[in-house]
Structures are given as structure tokens and as C-alpha cells.
Amino acid sequence: RWKLRFEGVYSGAEVWVNGTPVMRHDGGATPFEADITEAVRAGRNLLAVRAKERTRCSDELDRMSYYAGYPLGGIFRSVRLYRVPEVHVCLLEVHTEFDRDYRNATAVVRVGVVNASSRPRDARLSVDLFDPGGNRVATSPGPVSLKLAPWGHEEHLMKIPVEVPRKWDAEHPTRILFRQICFRRTTPHAPLLRSAFDRPRSEERRS
């Protein structure tokens, strides 16, 4: 499936691909994306974006043009075109909980998987946790079996124990990454599908 993602268009946007409207969004500071698989074609494609300086969000909430002192408007963050399998990870939320002694921790991970196809799909979901050196720190307890209806979506909450993790503070920043979430169709000889969540190095330096 082909996805088109905008990280920010102030204060709203309407988007067409080859003359077909594919999305409309209000709110300049929030990302938005659309599945454009049915609108794209082989060869040259035409992408058109109408950016709106005034929306209900700008008039009633942020009023960024008013505070800036001049009209704002336009695509002010990055735009990405990318591809995902029909069955893919669509949500990742992570937070950490420590025990009373502040020694061991639990990584609490919420994962959403969507089946963007017209047929039911079976899959298994697991999460691996790696340290910055690429060493596996922990794995979710047992793969979760998924039975995804056509165009269906499932979310699962996983709790991954981590013994004596390296802790983070301003003087000693430590990154522990969820490098990949893997899910495999349960049919014989099915390929392994991976989704990476590493951040670009420029973002790592700012973290």
C-alpha cells in the first residue's frame, strides 16, 4: 500500500493525486497521512496540495498568524511517500514503568496492526528490544496470534520486563530502541515482514 504523509501544513490542507481527492486536514501542527494506492499509477503522477492559511483551528485555537504579525501558510514540514505491506504496523506507543526500588523496569508497548486487504489474514506479532549497540535486551513474552478481518484492525498491549536497564538523565543520556516489530503470516513459507522505528541520526543527536 502506498502512503502519503505530511508532517505539517499550516493551517490546513486539501490533497489530490492525479485529480482524485485523497485527504483533507485542519490543524497546522499535527501530522496527517492517507492511503493513496488506488489513486497512483505507473509512470508519472501529479500531486496537488492546497494549503489554507485560515481554518477553524487557526481562527479559534492557535491564531499563529495573529501572533506572528504576518500571514502564515504553506507546507512547513517534511512530506514522505512510502510503501507498506497489506498487513502492517499502524500504531506504536511506548512508556516505561519502574519498580519501587527503581531497579528493574517494564516496557509497556501498545501495538496496532491493520489488514489493508479484502481477504482475512492470520499473523503473529512479537516485539524485540535492543540497546544502542544492537544487542537484544528483551523480547515480548510469546508471539501474539492475530486473526485480522478484511480491512480490519487489532491493538495489543504488551509488557516486557527489563532487568536493571541503563537509566537516562540529562548528564547520562541512554537510548534503548524498539528497533523492529515483526509479524509473520502463519501460512507455510510466508515471508517475514519488518517495520523499523529507528530515528534518523539528526533526531538522535537532538534527543
Coordinates of C-alpha atoms in Angstrom, one line a residue:
R1 CA 0.0 0.0 0.0
W2 CA 1.3 3.5 -0.9
K3 CA 1.1 6.1 1.9
L4 CA 1.5 9.9 1.6
R5 CA 2.4 11.6 4.9
F6 CA 2.6 15.3 5.7
E7 CA 4.3 16.3 9.0
G8 CA 2.7 19.8 8.9
V9 CA 0.8 22.1 6.6
Y10 CA -0.5 25.4 8.1
S11 CA -3.3 25.7 8.9
G12 CA -5.0 23.1 6.8
A13 CA -4.7 21.2 3.5
E14 CA -6.6 19.6 0.7
V15 CA -4.6 17.0 -1.3
W16 CA -5.3 15.5 -4.8
V17 CA -3.4 12.7 -6.6
N18 CA -3.9 12.6 -10.4
G19 CA -7.0 14.7 -9.9
T20 CA -8.5 12.4 -7.2
P21 CA -9.1 14.0 -3.8
V22 CA -7.3 11.8 -1.2
M23 CA -7.4 13.8 2.0
R24 CA -8.4 17.0 3.8
H25 CA -6.9 18.1 7.1
D26 CA -7.2 21.1 9.5
G27 CA -4.6 21.8 12.1
G28 CA -1.2 23.1 11.1
A29 CA 0.9 21.4 13.8
T30 CA -0.4 17.9 13.5
P31 CA 0.8 15.2 11.0
F32 CA -1.7 13.5 8.7
E33 CA -1.5 10.8 6.1
A34 CA -3.6 8.9 3.5
D35 CA -3.6 5.7 1.7
I36 CA -3.2 6.7 -2.0
T37 CA -2.9 3.2 -3.5
E38 CA -6.0 3.5 -5.6
A39 CA -5.0 6.9 -6.9
V40 CA -1.5 6.3 -8.1
R41 CA -0.4 4.7 -11.4
A42 CA 2.7 3.5 -13.1
G43 CA 4.8 6.3 -14.6
R44 CA 4.3 10.0 -13.9
N45 CA 1.9 11.1 -11.2
L46 CA 0.6 14.6 -10.3
L47 CA 0.4 15.6 -6.7
A48 CA -1.5 18.8 -5.9
V49 CA -1.8 20.5 -2.4
R50 CA -3.9 23.4 -1.5
A51 CA -2.6 25.0 1.8
K52 CA -5.1 27.1 3.7
E53 CA -3.9 29.9 5.9
R54 CA -7.2 30.3 7.8
T55 CA -9.2 27.4 9.2
R56 CA -11.4 26.9 12.2
C57 CA -8.3 25.7 14.1
S58 CA -6.3 28.9 13.3
D59 CA -9.3 31.2 14.0
E60 CA -10.4 29.6 17.3
L61 CA -7.3 27.8 18.7
D62 CA -3.7 28.7 17.7
R63 CA -4.0 32.1 15.9
M64 CA -0.4 31.7 14.8
S65 CA -0.7 34.4 12.0
Y66 CA -2.0 36.9 14.6
Y67 CA 0.9 36.3 16.9
A68 CA 3.4 36.3 14.1
G69 CA 2.3 39.6 12.8
Y70 CA 2.0 38.4 9.2
P71 CA 0.0 35.8 7.3
L72 CA 1.4 32.3 7.7
G73 CA 0.6 29.4 5.4
G74 CA 2.2 26.6 3.5
I75 CA 4.0 23.3 3.8
F76 CA 6.5 23.9 6.6
R77 CA 7.4 20.4 7.5
S78 CA 8.6 17.3 5.5
V79 CA 6.4 15.2 3.2
R80 CA 7.0 11.5 2.7
L81 CA 5.8 8.9 0.2
Y82 CA 6.4 5.3 1.4
R83 CA 5.2 1.8 1.0
V84 CA 3.9 -0.8 3.5
P85 CA 2.7 -4.4 3.1
E86 CA -1.0 -5.0 3.2
V87 CA -0.7 -6.3 6.8
H88 CA 1.4 -3.7 8.7
V89 CA 2.0 -1.9 12.0
C90 CA -0.1 1.2 12.1
L91 CA 0.4 2.2 15.8
L92 CA 3.3 2.2 18.3
E93 CA 3.1 3.7 21.8
V94 CA 5.7 3.0 24.5
H95 CA 6.2 4.0 28.1
T96 CA 8.4 2.7 30.9
E97 CA 7.4 1.7 34.4
F98 CA 10.0 1.1 37.2
D99 CA 9.6 -1.0 40.3
R100 CA 9.6 0.5 43.8
D101 CA 13.4 0.2 44.1
Y102 CA 13.9 2.0 40.8
R103 CA 16.0 -1.0 39.7
N104 CA 14.1 -3.2 37.2
A105 CA 11.6 -1.9 34.7
T106 CA 8.7 -2.9 32.4
A107 CA 8.4 -1.6 28.9
V108 CA 4.7 -1.2 28.2
V109 CA 4.1 -1.3 24.4
R110 CA 0.8 -0.8 22.6
V111 CA 0.9 -2.0 19.0
G112 CA -1.7 -1.7 16.3
V113 CA -1.8 -3.9 13.2
V114 CA -4.0 -3.3 10.2
N115 CA -5.1 -5.6 7.4
A116 CA -5.4 -3.3 4.3
S117 CA -6.7 -6.1 2.0
S118 CA -10.1 -7.6 1.1
R119 CA -9.3 -11.1 2.5
P120 CA -8.8 -12.3 6.1
R121 CA -5.2 -12.7 7.3
D122 CA -3.6 -14.6 10.1
A123 CA -0.4 -13.3 11.7
R124 CA 1.8 -13.5 14.7
L125 CA 3.2 -10.4 16.5
S126 CA 6.3 -10.0 18.6
V127 CA 8.4 -7.1 19.9
D128 CA 12.2 -7.1 20.4
L129 CA 14.0 -4.5 22.4
F130 CA 17.7 -3.6 21.5
D131 CA 20.3 -1.4 23.1
P132 CA 22.2 1.2 21.1
G133 CA 24.9 -1.4 20.3
G134 CA 22.5 -3.7 18.6
N135 CA 22.3 -6.3 21.3
R136 CA 18.9 -7.7 22.1
V137 CA 17.8 -6.7 25.6
A138 CA 14.4 -8.3 25.9
T139 CA 11.6 -9.9 23.9
S140 CA 7.9 -9.8 24.4
P141 CA 6.6 -12.9 26.2
G142 CA 5.5 -15.2 23.3
P143 CA 4.1 -14.1 19.9
V144 CA 0.6 -12.9 19.8
S145 CA -1.7 -14.7 17.3
L146 CA -3.8 -12.3 15.2
K147 CA -6.8 -13.0 13.1
L148 CA -7.4 -10.0 11.0
A149 CA -10.7 -9.5 9.2
P150 CA -10.7 -7.8 5.8
W151 CA -9.8 -4.1 6.3
G152 CA -9.6 -5.0 10.0
H153 CA -7.5 -3.6 12.8
E154 CA -6.3 -5.0 16.1
E155 CA -4.4 -3.4 19.0
H156 CA -2.5 -5.3 21.7
L157 CA -0.8 -4.2 24.9
M158 CA 2.5 -6.0 25.7
K159 CA 4.5 -5.8 28.9
I160 CA 8.2 -6.6 28.5
P161 CA 10.3 -7.0 31.7
V162 CA 13.8 -5.5 31.6
E163 CA 16.3 -6.3 34.3
V164 CA 18.5 -3.4 35.6
P165 CA 18.2 -1.2 32.5
R166 CA 20.6 1.7 32.0
K167 CA 18.7 4.7 33.1
W168 CA 18.5 8.1 31.4
D169 CA 19.3 11.5 32.9
A170 CA 20.5 14.8 31.4
E171 CA 24.1 14.1 32.2
H172 CA 24.0 10.4 31.0
P173 CA 21.5 10.1 28.1
T174 CA 20.9 6.5 27.2
R175 CA 18.9 5.3 24.2
I176 CA 17.2 1.9 24.2
L177 CA 15.3 1.3 20.9
F178 CA 12.4 -0.7 19.7
R179 CA 14.3 -1.4 16.5
Q180 CA 11.7 -3.6 14.8
I181 CA 8.3 -5.1 15.2
C182 CA 8.0 -8.3 13.3
F183 CA 4.9 -10.2 12.3
R184 CA 4.7 -13.3 10.2
R185 CA 1.8 -14.8 8.3
T186 CA 1.1 -18.2 9.7
T187 CA 0.8 -19.8 6.2
P188 CA 3.7 -22.1 5.2
H189 CA 6.8 -20.3 3.7
A190 CA 5.3 -16.9 4.4
P191 CA 7.9 -14.1 4.3
L192 CA 8.9 -12.2 7.4
L193 CA 7.7 -8.6 7.4
R194 CA 9.6 -6.0 9.3
S195 CA 8.9 -2.4 10.3
A196 CA 11.8 -0.2 11.5
F197 CA 11.3 2.5 14.1
D198 CA 14.9 3.8 14.4
R199 CA 15.1 7.6 14.3
P200 CA 17.3 9.5 11.8
R201 CA 20.7 10.4 13.3
S202 CA 19.9 14.1 13.3
E203 CA 17.0 13.4 15.6
E204 CA 19.1 11.2 17.8
R205 CA 21.5 14.0 18.4
R206 CA 18.7 16.3 19.4
S207 CA 17.1 13.7 21.8

